[in-house]
């Protein structure tokens, strides 16, 4: 190839001092280093600085084919590199077999990599005695590489031609002219032929030039000459010029097996991922191109060898960091089903799901390609260790990075509605298990010790886990992003379920792997409902809590732990799936149409029950569903009676196709629908008791509400055979609340609380409540009497009730006598001697009865004597015919 003539400026080289030349060489070195890290702006600045200091070395004559263009060096680079120049032309499956070039052609880069071929750190043909011309040519090549990387092929070729005119004896200008022609090959006829000619000239002039042989091989594949391409690659192999990309092409052209080609494609993908990691902070576009290249290579590798699990993790990471996060998450989800206890895989899935919610991510998949995936130290499990090593953010963490990287979170990211709700549920499902996976955290502790040389104590580890949960909570979407389940309830259900499962040793799987620790969402995602159901069925005392946690009941369970019993009861109204609710409403409509017709179904055949279900926790615009709280308070009907009407059944129909996914812990359980209803009753019972406790808070007691809660709780308790236990709980609650109210000065509410509890529990808990109720009534009667001496009927009733409950309570006996004597005196003053006589006689009778319990008591004896004297006086006055009034 004939190069354009080069014209040197007069005396330019002789005027340059050694120090100035050294500075120019340093600028070239810096520009090439910045180009390697992807800092295109900094590299351009360095190369242009060289050209400005060297000055014009050409005569300014127009270049062939570009007449009148004299401003090439003033061309400004684009701000960002366009789409990857290595995109696949065709993603269809490749045929396999010796001599077939379809796989190679479809996976080869559309153009030669812009950073390929220049010996590292050498610049142009050695820099011994570097001259301004050599340095200017080197700068032109650098600018051309920048433009080529940015997709500006025409402008890049101008820079390479300028370098060739300056240094026609140098290799790099000619080599990069071949690269620029190869870049145009897919869109311009004859460009591949021109590229082959230029690479051939490099090979002939610089015998055995390995990079040129590799690039000519790529071009010859595009030209449909696989035999010549294979010869070039074998020649390049002999001189040690093959990189990871060239090795898989050589294997494909040599007729290697699909498995071997796929393995080499994986190696090339890892090389691209490593380049992406090595790219500096200013080279995000370059890194994005490398991530996209890794995706293309791994796409082809997985097509060639679909059963190879090694590619799953790096493929997912590359997809995530190339802007296709949702595709990467889909791959990880599939891989997790075959390796559910692989902690490395699970952690990567958790971090990617987190990034989809974090600021800058998008729950709908439009992610920022510059994101990062947290690294996890340690080998992978279940045969996927190589997958961890394949990941660019896998088993070898970066120096200085934390043992467990937790992305920052200050709120939910993009997306809304169902997209955000789905992304949030996926993130929670992934992290809940890791939070309670003891082996995972022990490995994090070990990694931290190895990396930083410090020991991590249990307190620090616990704090880290708590911080992780707090950050998860900070990522929660708004309450209107989901349907009927609040994000907070979802998070707490998953975490609590994982904790309970971890406490029982985890779910053992049939694959001889480690035990699985996770929540119900992950169980369903992995398709492990049968294993969980069998495990829970054999869990003994832990079974009820596990059943509740790993089912739709878990939301109510979570809300109860959050001290929100009202919302827990509302959650229990959602035990039926939407399909069963629709079926129930359809059945209700048909029954309404047939209303008025006599019911001829005999009771023995399962006809309608006498007690229709009551509804609670219904939602606006929706027919309310029955809940386990739906049995009327006047009956303790068995569970079957509540389920007799399909439109009001608390749980799904027996043939419901969604029951197992909504309630995985009940899979395989005998009479699972009735068992779910029973467990739901237990939660409704707990919610009612919690509501009653909350209603008796000293700040604003509501005894009526507490009493209603106790009544419904007792109904549930009898239905599930826990009546005696719950009666004791009610008594304890009443006693504790009354004590707190008494101390707070609300003696009226304290007495009402105990009265209500005693009325409900008179047949079962009389002794525990009588004594305390008598004391509170006594205190209340005395306090009210002292507060208002004109209104003593109420205190008299309280004291009389206290004496009935506990005749051995001295204060009640004595004060009742005093109050009755005063009431008698007031009757006399009001003009009713008969009334006075009756009151005093009543007082005397009570005091006489009290002395039977306290014989010889001086206070009661003295009070009896006073009452007897008063009574004698009244009798005398009555005999005299007086009608009452003030004593004379």
PDB file of N, CA, C and O in Angstrom, residues 512-574:
ATOM      1  N   UNK A 512     -29.024 -33.491  49.253  1.00  0.00           N
ATOM      2  CA  UNK A 512     -27.864 -33.583  50.158  1.00  0.00           C
ATOM      3  C   UNK A 512     -27.132 -32.251  50.294  1.00  0.00           C
ATOM      4  O   UNK A 512     -25.960 -32.211  50.635  1.00  0.00           O
ATOM      5  N   UNK A 513     -27.818 -31.189  50.024  1.00  0.00           N
ATOM      6  CA  UNK A 513     -27.199 -29.867  50.155  1.00  0.00           C
ATOM      7  C   UNK A 513     -27.450 -29.347  51.554  1.00  0.00           C
ATOM      8  O   UNK A 513     -28.047 -30.006  52.395  1.00  0.00           O
ATOM      9  N   UNK A 514     -26.981 -28.132  51.800  1.00  0.00           N
ATOM     10  CA  UNK A 514     -27.240 -27.495  53.083  1.00  0.00           C
ATOM     11  C   UNK A 514     -28.728 -27.238  53.238  1.00  0.00           C
ATOM     12  O   UNK A 514     -29.488 -27.203  52.270  1.00  0.00           O
ATOM     13  N   UNK A 515     -29.148 -27.055  54.488  1.00  0.00           N
ATOM     14  CA  UNK A 515     -30.558 -26.770  54.749  1.00  0.00           C
ATOM     15  C   UNK A 515     -30.910 -25.389  54.214  1.00  0.00           C
ATOM     16  O   UNK A 515     -30.101 -24.463  54.241  1.00  0.00           O
ATOM     17  N   UNK A 516     -32.122 -25.257  53.739  1.00  0.00           N
ATOM     18  CA  UNK A 516     -32.594 -24.010  53.143  1.00  0.00           C
ATOM     19  C   UNK A 516     -33.248 -23.141  54.218  1.00  0.00           C
ATOM     20  O   UNK A 516     -34.096 -23.607  54.967  1.00  0.00           O
ATOM     21  N   UNK A 517     -32.840 -21.880  54.278  1.00  0.00           N
ATOM     22  CA  UNK A 517     -33.434 -20.909  55.198  1.00  0.00           C
ATOM     23  C   UNK A 517     -33.986 -19.764  54.363  1.00  0.00           C
ATOM     24  O   UNK A 517     -33.230 -19.083  53.661  1.00  0.00           O
ATOM     25  N   UNK A 518     -35.286 -19.555  54.439  1.00  0.00           N
ATOM     26  CA  UNK A 518     -35.920 -18.500  53.654  1.00  0.00           C
ATOM     27  C   UNK A 518     -37.345 -18.315  54.144  1.00  0.00           C
ATOM     28  O   UNK A 518     -37.773 -18.961  55.100  1.00  0.00           O
ATOM     29  N   UNK A 519     -38.075 -17.409  53.494  1.00  0.00           N
ATOM     30  CA  UNK A 519     -39.469 -17.169  53.817  1.00  0.00           C
ATOM     31  C   UNK A 519     -40.392 -17.797  52.790  1.00  0.00           C
ATOM     32  O   UNK A 519     -39.930 -18.439  51.828  1.00  0.00           O
ATOM     33  N   UNK A 520     -41.694 -17.609  52.927  1.00  0.00           N
ATOM     34  CA  UNK A 520     -42.646 -18.270  52.029  1.00  0.00           C
ATOM     35  C   UNK A 520     -42.547 -17.823  50.575  1.00  0.00           C
ATOM     36  O   UNK A 520     -42.761 -18.628  49.668  1.00  0.00           O
ATOM     37  N   UNK A 521     -42.232 -16.556  50.322  1.00  0.00           N
ATOM     38  CA  UNK A 521     -42.111 -16.123  48.935  1.00  0.00           C
ATOM     39  C   UNK A 521     -41.019 -16.894  48.203  1.00  0.00           C
ATOM     40  O   UNK A 521     -41.189 -17.308  47.055  1.00  0.00           O
ATOM     41  N   UNK A 522     -39.904 -17.092  48.884  1.00  0.00           N
ATOM     42  CA  UNK A 522     -38.794 -17.828  48.262  1.00  0.00           C
ATOM     43  C   UNK A 522     -39.139 -19.310  48.106  1.00  0.00           C
ATOM     44  O   UNK A 522     -38.754 -19.942  47.125  1.00  0.00           O
ATOM     45  N   UNK A 523     -39.864 -19.859  49.061  1.00  0.00           N
ATOM     46  CA  UNK A 523     -40.284 -21.259  48.954  1.00  0.00           C
ATOM     47  C   UNK A 523     -41.100 -21.457  47.684  1.00  0.00           C
ATOM     48  O   UNK A 523     -40.882 -22.403  46.917  1.00  0.00           O
ATOM     49  N   UNK A 524     -42.046 -20.564  47.448  1.00  0.00           N
ATOM     50  CA  UNK A 524     -42.897 -20.676  46.262  1.00  0.00           C
ATOM     51  C   UNK A 524     -42.087 -20.430  44.998  1.00  0.00           C
ATOM     52  O   UNK A 524     -42.260 -21.106  43.985  1.00  0.00           O
ATOM     53  N   UNK A 525     -41.191 -19.449  45.054  1.00  0.00           N
ATOM     54  CA  UNK A 525     -40.353 -19.154  43.895  1.00  0.00           C
ATOM     55  C   UNK A 525     -39.511 -20.362  43.497  1.00  0.00           C
ATOM     56  O   UNK A 525     -39.309 -20.630  42.308  1.00  0.00           O
ATOM     57  N   UNK A 526     -39.027 -21.103  44.485  1.00  0.00           N
ATOM     58  CA  UNK A 526     -38.194 -22.280  44.225  1.00  0.00           C
ATOM     59  C   UNK A 526     -39.012 -23.538  43.959  1.00  0.00           C
ATOM     60  O   UNK A 526     -38.455 -24.581  43.636  1.00  0.00           O
ATOM     61  N   UNK A 527     -40.327 -23.468  44.149  1.00  0.00           N
ATOM     62  CA  UNK A 527     -41.159 -24.634  43.936  1.00  0.00           C
ATOM     63  C   UNK A 527     -40.965 -25.717  44.979  1.00  0.00           C
ATOM     64  O   UNK A 527     -41.077 -26.909  44.677  1.00  0.00           O
ATOM     65  N   UNK A 528     -40.713 -25.316  46.230  1.00  0.00           N
ATOM     66  CA  UNK A 528     -40.432 -26.278  47.296  1.00  0.00           C
ATOM     67  C   UNK A 528     -41.599 -26.433  48.268  1.00  0.00           C
ATOM     68  O   UNK A 528     -41.386 -26.768  49.436  1.00  0.00           O
ATOM     69  N   UNK A 529     -42.810 -26.207  47.818  1.00  0.00           N
ATOM     70  CA  UNK A 529     -43.967 -26.333  48.697  1.00  0.00           C
ATOM     71  C   UNK A 529     -44.125 -27.747  49.267  1.00  0.00           C
ATOM     72  O   UNK A 529     -44.411 -27.892  50.468  1.00  0.00           O
ATOM     73  N   UNK A 530     -43.970 -28.825  48.457  1.00  0.00           N
ATOM     74  CA  UNK A 530     -44.143 -30.168  49.039  1.00  0.00           C
ATOM     75  C   UNK A 530     -43.145 -30.472  50.152  1.00  0.00           C
ATOM     76  O   UNK A 530     -43.513 -31.042  51.185  1.00  0.00           O
ATOM     77  N   UNK A 531     -41.865 -30.103  49.953  1.00  0.00           N
ATOM     78  CA  UNK A 531     -40.865 -30.363  50.990  1.00  0.00           C
ATOM     79  C   UNK A 531     -41.184 -29.593  52.264  1.00  0.00           C
ATOM     80  O   UNK A 531     -41.055 -30.117  53.368  1.00  0.00           O
ATOM     81  N   UNK A 532     -41.627 -28.332  52.097  1.00  0.00           N
ATOM     82  CA  UNK A 532     -41.958 -27.538  53.280  1.00  0.00           C
ATOM     83  C   UNK A 532     -43.148 -28.134  54.014  1.00  0.00           C
ATOM     84  O   UNK A 532     -43.152 -28.230  55.246  1.00  0.00           O
ATOM     85  N   UNK A 533     -44.193 -28.528  53.287  1.00  0.00           N
ATOM     86  CA  UNK A 533     -45.356 -29.107  53.926  1.00  0.00           C
ATOM     87  C   UNK A 533     -45.012 -30.349  54.724  1.00  0.00           C
ATOM     88  O   UNK A 533     -45.489 -30.525  55.858  1.00  0.00           O
ATOM     89  N   UNK A 534     -44.171 -31.215  54.155  1.00  0.00           N
ATOM     90  CA  UNK A 534     -43.771 -32.426  54.878  1.00  0.00           C
ATOM     91  C   UNK A 534     -42.950 -32.082  56.109  1.00  0.00           C
ATOM     92  O   UNK A 534     -43.107 -32.685  57.175  1.00  0.00           O
ATOM     93  N   UNK A 535     -42.087 -31.083  55.985  1.00  0.00           N
ATOM     94  CA  UNK A 535     -41.244 -30.688  57.112  1.00  0.00           C
ATOM     95  C   UNK A 535     -42.088 -30.103  58.245  1.00  0.00           C
ATOM     96  O   UNK A 535     -41.906 -30.448  59.415  1.00  0.00           O
ATOM     97  N   UNK A 536     -43.026 -29.243  57.913  1.00  0.00           N
ATOM     98  CA  UNK A 536     -43.870 -28.629  58.936  1.00  0.00           C
ATOM     99  C   UNK A 536     -44.753 -29.679  59.600  1.00  0.00           C
ATOM    100  O   UNK A 536     -44.993 -29.646  60.819  1.00  0.00           O
ATOM    101  N   UNK A 537     -45.217 -30.639  58.810  1.00  0.00           N
ATOM    102  CA  UNK A 537     -46.057 -31.684  59.380  1.00  0.00           C
ATOM    103  C   UNK A 537     -45.367 -32.504  60.439  1.00  0.00           C
ATOM    104  O   UNK A 537     -46.016 -33.074  61.327  1.00  0.00           O
ATOM    105  N   UNK A 538     -44.028 -32.568  60.382  1.00  0.00           N
ATOM    106  CA  UNK A 538     -43.262 -33.340  61.364  1.00  0.00           C
ATOM    107  C   UNK A 538     -42.540 -32.446  62.360  1.00  0.00           C
ATOM    108  O   UNK A 538     -41.632 -32.899  63.060  1.00  0.00           O
ATOM    109  N   UNK A 539     -42.913 -31.161  62.438  1.00  0.00           N
ATOM    110  CA  UNK A 539     -42.175 -30.201  63.272  1.00  0.00           C
ATOM    111  C   UNK A 539     -42.613 -30.196  64.723  1.00  0.00           C
ATOM    112  O   UNK A 539     -42.032 -29.469  65.533  1.00  0.00           O
ATOM    113  N   UNK A 540     -43.642 -30.963  65.100  1.00  0.00           N
ATOM    114  CA  UNK A 540     -44.059 -31.042  66.496  1.00  0.00           C
ATOM    115  C   UNK A 540     -44.609 -29.737  67.018  1.00  0.00           C
ATOM    116  O   UNK A 540     -45.486 -29.121  66.412  1.00  0.00           O
ATOM    117  N   UNK A 541     -44.081 -29.283  68.155  1.00  0.00           N
ATOM    118  CA  UNK A 541     -44.606 -28.069  68.795  1.00  0.00           C
ATOM    119  C   UNK A 541     -44.374 -26.824  67.949  1.00  0.00           C
ATOM    120  O   UNK A 541     -45.087 -25.829  68.102  1.00  0.00           O
ATOM    121  N   UNK A 542     -43.377 -26.867  67.095  1.00  0.00           N
ATOM    122  CA  UNK A 542     -43.102 -25.690  66.261  1.00  0.00           C
ATOM    123  C   UNK A 542     -44.044 -25.595  65.072  1.00  0.00           C
ATOM    124  O   UNK A 542     -44.064 -24.565  64.389  1.00  0.00           O
ATOM    125  N   UNK A 543     -44.826 -26.623  64.806  1.00  0.00           N
ATOM    126  CA  UNK A 543     -45.649 -26.660  63.593  1.00  0.00           C
ATOM    127  C   UNK A 543     -46.662 -25.525  63.507  1.00  0.00           C
ATOM    128  O   UNK A 543     -46.790 -24.900  62.449  1.00  0.00           O
ATOM    129  N   UNK A 544     -47.440 -25.220  64.561  1.00  0.00           N
ATOM    130  CA  UNK A 544     -48.442 -24.151  64.408  1.00  0.00           C
ATOM    131  C   UNK A 544     -47.851 -22.813  63.996  1.00  0.00           C
ATOM    132  O   UNK A 544     -48.385 -22.140  63.098  1.00  0.00           O
ATOM    133  N   UNK A 545     -46.761 -22.422  64.649  1.00  0.00           N
ATOM    134  CA  UNK A 545     -46.143 -21.134  64.290  1.00  0.00           C
ATOM    135  C   UNK A 545     -45.606 -21.167  62.863  1.00  0.00           C
ATOM    136  O   UNK A 545     -45.708 -20.182  62.122  1.00  0.00           O
ATOM    137  N   UNK A 546     -45.022 -22.302  62.457  1.00  0.00           N
ATOM    138  CA  UNK A 546     -44.512 -22.415  61.092  1.00  0.00           C
ATOM    139  C   UNK A 546     -45.651 -22.374  60.081  1.00  0.00           C
ATOM    140  O   UNK A 546     -45.527 -21.753  59.014  1.00  0.00           O
ATOM    141  N   UNK A 547     -46.756 -23.040  60.394  1.00  0.00           N
ATOM    142  CA  UNK A 547     -47.887 -23.005  59.465  1.00  0.00           C
ATOM    143  C   UNK A 547     -48.394 -21.584  59.273  1.00  0.00           C
ATOM    144  O   UNK A 547     -48.686 -21.151  58.154  1.00  0.00           O
ATOM    145  N   UNK A 548     -48.511 -20.862  60.358  1.00  0.00           N
ATOM    146  CA  UNK A 548     -48.991 -19.489  60.249  1.00  0.00           C
ATOM    147  C   UNK A 548     -48.013 -18.620  59.468  1.00  0.00           C
ATOM    148  O   UNK A 548     -48.419 -17.823  58.604  1.00  0.00           O
ATOM    149  N   UNK A 549     -46.728 -18.765  59.747  1.00  0.00           N
ATOM    150  CA  UNK A 549     -45.727 -17.911  59.098  1.00  0.00           C
ATOM    151  C   UNK A 549     -45.636 -18.202  57.607  1.00  0.00           C
ATOM    152  O   UNK A 549     -45.508 -17.281  56.791  1.00  0.00           O
ATOM    153  N   UNK A 550     -45.678 -19.483  57.232  1.00  0.00           N
ATOM    154  CA  UNK A 550     -45.526 -19.864  55.832  1.00  0.00           C
ATOM    155  C   UNK A 550     -46.892 -20.058  55.170  1.00  0.00           C
ATOM    156  O   UNK A 550     -47.176 -21.090  54.573  1.00  0.00           O
ATOM    157  N   UNK A 551     -47.732 -19.050  55.312  1.00  0.00           N
ATOM    158  CA  UNK A 551     -49.050 -19.066  54.689  1.00  0.00           C
ATOM    159  C   UNK A 551     -49.557 -17.642  54.629  1.00  0.00           C
ATOM    160  O   UNK A 551     -48.865 -16.698  55.044  1.00  0.00           O
ATOM    161  N   UNK A 552     -50.764 -17.488  54.124  1.00  0.00           N
ATOM    162  CA  UNK A 552     -51.345 -16.147  54.070  1.00  0.00           C
ATOM    163  C   UNK A 552     -51.655 -15.619  55.460  1.00  0.00           C
ATOM    164  O   UNK A 552     -51.847 -14.412  55.653  1.00  0.00           O
ATOM    165  N   UNK A 553     -51.709 -16.523  56.439  1.00  0.00           N
ATOM    166  CA  UNK A 553     -51.890 -16.084  57.826  1.00  0.00           C
ATOM    167  C   UNK A 553     -50.690 -15.286  58.322  1.00  0.00           C
ATOM    168  O   UNK A 553     -50.790 -14.555  59.308  1.00  0.00           O
ATOM    169  N   UNK A 554     -49.558 -15.460  57.675  1.00  0.00           N
ATOM    170  CA  UNK A 554     -48.345 -14.779  58.126  1.00  0.00           C
ATOM    171  C   UNK A 554     -48.459 -13.273  58.132  1.00  0.00           C
ATOM    172  O   UNK A 554     -47.789 -12.593  58.920  1.00  0.00           O
ATOM    173  N   UNK A 555     -49.303 -12.717  57.245  1.00  0.00           N
ATOM    174  CA  UNK A 555     -49.472 -11.255  57.240  1.00  0.00           C
ATOM    175  C   UNK A 555     -50.151 -10.796  58.526  1.00  0.00           C
ATOM    176  O   UNK A 555     -49.756  -9.788  59.116  1.00  0.00           O
ATOM    177  N   UNK A 556     -51.181 -11.521  58.940  1.00  0.00           N
ATOM    178  CA  UNK A 556     -51.826 -11.182  60.209  1.00  0.00           C
ATOM    179  C   UNK A 556     -50.861 -11.393  61.370  1.00  0.00           C
ATOM    180  O   UNK A 556     -50.819 -10.591  62.320  1.00  0.00           O
ATOM    181  N   UNK A 557     -50.083 -12.450  61.304  1.00  0.00           N
ATOM    182  CA  UNK A 557     -49.091 -12.724  62.340  1.00  0.00           C
ATOM    183  C   UNK A 557     -48.086 -11.576  62.428  1.00  0.00           C
ATOM    184  O   UNK A 557     -47.727 -11.118  63.522  1.00  0.00           O
ATOM    185  N   UNK A 558     -47.643 -11.076  61.277  1.00  0.00           N
ATOM    186  CA  UNK A 558     -46.678  -9.970  61.252  1.00  0.00           C
ATOM    187  C   UNK A 558     -47.297  -8.696  61.822  1.00  0.00           C
ATOM    188  O   UNK A 558     -46.659  -7.961  62.590  1.00  0.00           O
ATOM    189  N   UNK A 559     -48.537  -8.414  61.458  1.00  0.00           N
ATOM    190  CA  UNK A 559     -49.188  -7.206  61.966  1.00  0.00           C
ATOM    191  C   UNK A 559     -49.428  -7.284  63.469  1.00  0.00           C
ATOM    192  O   UNK A 559     -49.374  -6.268  64.168  1.00  0.00           O
ATOM    193  N   UNK A 560     -49.662  -8.488  63.963  1.00  0.00           N
ATOM    194  CA  UNK A 560     -49.786  -8.633  65.416  1.00  0.00           C
ATOM    195  C   UNK A 560     -48.462  -8.311  66.100  1.00  0.00           C
ATOM    196  O   UNK A 560     -48.434  -7.675  67.155  1.00  0.00           O
ATOM    197  N   UNK A 561     -47.364  -8.765  65.525  1.00  0.00           N
ATOM    198  CA  UNK A 561     -46.055  -8.454  66.121  1.00  0.00           C
ATOM    199  C   UNK A 561     -45.766  -6.959  66.067  1.00  0.00           C
ATOM    200  O   UNK A 561     -45.003  -6.439  66.879  1.00  0.00           O
ATOM    201  N   UNK A 562     -46.342  -6.289  65.075  1.00  0.00           N
ATOM    202  CA  UNK A 562     -46.187  -4.838  64.978  1.00  0.00           C
ATOM    203  C   UNK A 562     -47.191  -4.097  65.856  1.00  0.00           C
ATOM    204  O   UNK A 562     -47.303  -2.876  65.766  1.00  0.00           O
ATOM    205  N   UNK A 563     -47.948  -4.832  66.683  1.00  0.00           N
ATOM    206  CA  UNK A 563     -48.927  -4.261  67.606  1.00  0.00           C
ATOM    207  C   UNK A 563     -50.017  -3.515  66.849  1.00  0.00           C
ATOM    208  O   UNK A 563     -50.414  -2.404  67.218  1.00  0.00           O
ATOM    209  N   UNK A 564     -50.521  -4.125  65.789  1.00  0.00           N
ATOM    210  CA  UNK A 564     -51.609  -3.561  65.002  1.00  0.00           C
ATOM    211  C   UNK A 564     -52.693  -4.623  64.839  1.00  0.00           C
ATOM    212  O   UNK A 564     -52.899  -5.178  63.753  1.00  0.00           O
ATOM    213  N   UNK A 565     -53.384  -4.954  65.940  1.00  0.00           N
ATOM    214  CA  UNK A 565     -54.353  -6.058  65.886  1.00  0.00           C
ATOM    215  C   UNK A 565     -55.528  -5.797  64.963  1.00  0.00           C
ATOM    216  O   UNK A 565     -56.064  -6.724  64.359  1.00  0.00           O
ATOM    217  N   UNK A 566     -55.965  -4.548  64.855  1.00  0.00           N
ATOM    218  CA  UNK A 566     -57.079  -4.250  63.957  1.00  0.00           C
ATOM    219  C   UNK A 566     -56.733  -4.584  62.516  1.00  0.00           C
ATOM    220  O   UNK A 566     -57.531  -5.185  61.785  1.00  0.00           O
ATOM    221  N   UNK A 567     -55.519  -4.200  62.091  1.00  0.00           N
ATOM    222  CA  UNK A 567     -55.082  -4.522  60.736  1.00  0.00           C
ATOM    223  C   UNK A 567     -54.866  -6.016  60.577  1.00  0.00           C
ATOM    224  O   UNK A 567     -55.061  -6.568  59.484  1.00  0.00           O
ATOM    225  N   UNK A 568     -54.465  -6.682  61.644  1.00  0.00           N
ATOM    226  CA  UNK A 568     -54.303  -8.136  61.574  1.00  0.00           C
ATOM    227  C   UNK A 568     -55.649  -8.803  61.295  1.00  0.00           C
ATOM    228  O   UNK A 568     -55.742  -9.743  60.489  1.00  0.00           O
ATOM    229  N   UNK A 569     -56.695  -8.334  61.945  1.00  0.00           N
ATOM    230  CA  UNK A 569     -58.029  -8.881  61.677  1.00  0.00           C
ATOM    231  C   UNK A 569     -58.465  -8.596  60.246  1.00  0.00           C
ATOM    232  O   UNK A 569     -59.084  -9.444  59.590  1.00  0.00           O
ATOM    233  N   UNK A 570     -58.126  -7.418  59.739  1.00  0.00           N
ATOM    234  CA  UNK A 570     -58.427  -7.126  58.337  1.00  0.00           C
ATOM    235  C   UNK A 570     -57.683  -8.084  57.408  1.00  0.00           C
ATOM    236  O   UNK A 570     -58.222  -8.522  56.388  1.00  0.00           O
ATOM    237  N   UNK A 571     -56.431  -8.376  57.749  1.00  0.00           N
ATOM    238  CA  UNK A 571     -55.647  -9.292  56.918  1.00  0.00           C
ATOM    239  C   UNK A 571     -56.255 -10.686  56.887  1.00  0.00           C
ATOM    240  O   UNK A 571     -56.157 -11.397  55.884  1.00  0.00           O
ATOM    241  N   UNK A 572     -56.882 -11.079  57.965  1.00  0.00           N
ATOM    242  CA  UNK A 572     -57.508 -12.401  57.997  1.00  0.00           C
ATOM    243  C   UNK A 572     -58.696 -12.487  57.049  1.00  0.00           C
ATOM    244  O   UNK A 572     -59.129 -13.594  56.705  1.00  0.00           O
ATOM    245  N   UNK A 573     -59.204 -11.360  56.613  1.00  0.00           N
ATOM    246  CA  UNK A 573     -60.309 -11.392  55.652  1.00  0.00           C
ATOM    247  C   UNK A 573     -59.837 -11.743  54.262  1.00  0.00           C
ATOM    248  O   UNK A 573     -60.656 -11.931  53.363  1.00  0.00           O
ATOM    249  N   UNK A 574     -58.523 -11.812  54.054  1.00  0.00           N
ATOM    250  CA  UNK A 574     -57.995 -12.133  52.732  1.00  0.00           C
ATOM    251  C   UNK A 574     -57.511 -13.556  52.596  1.00  0.00           C
ATOM    252  O   UNK A 574     -56.668 -13.843  51.743  1.00  0.00           O
TER     253      UNK A 574
END
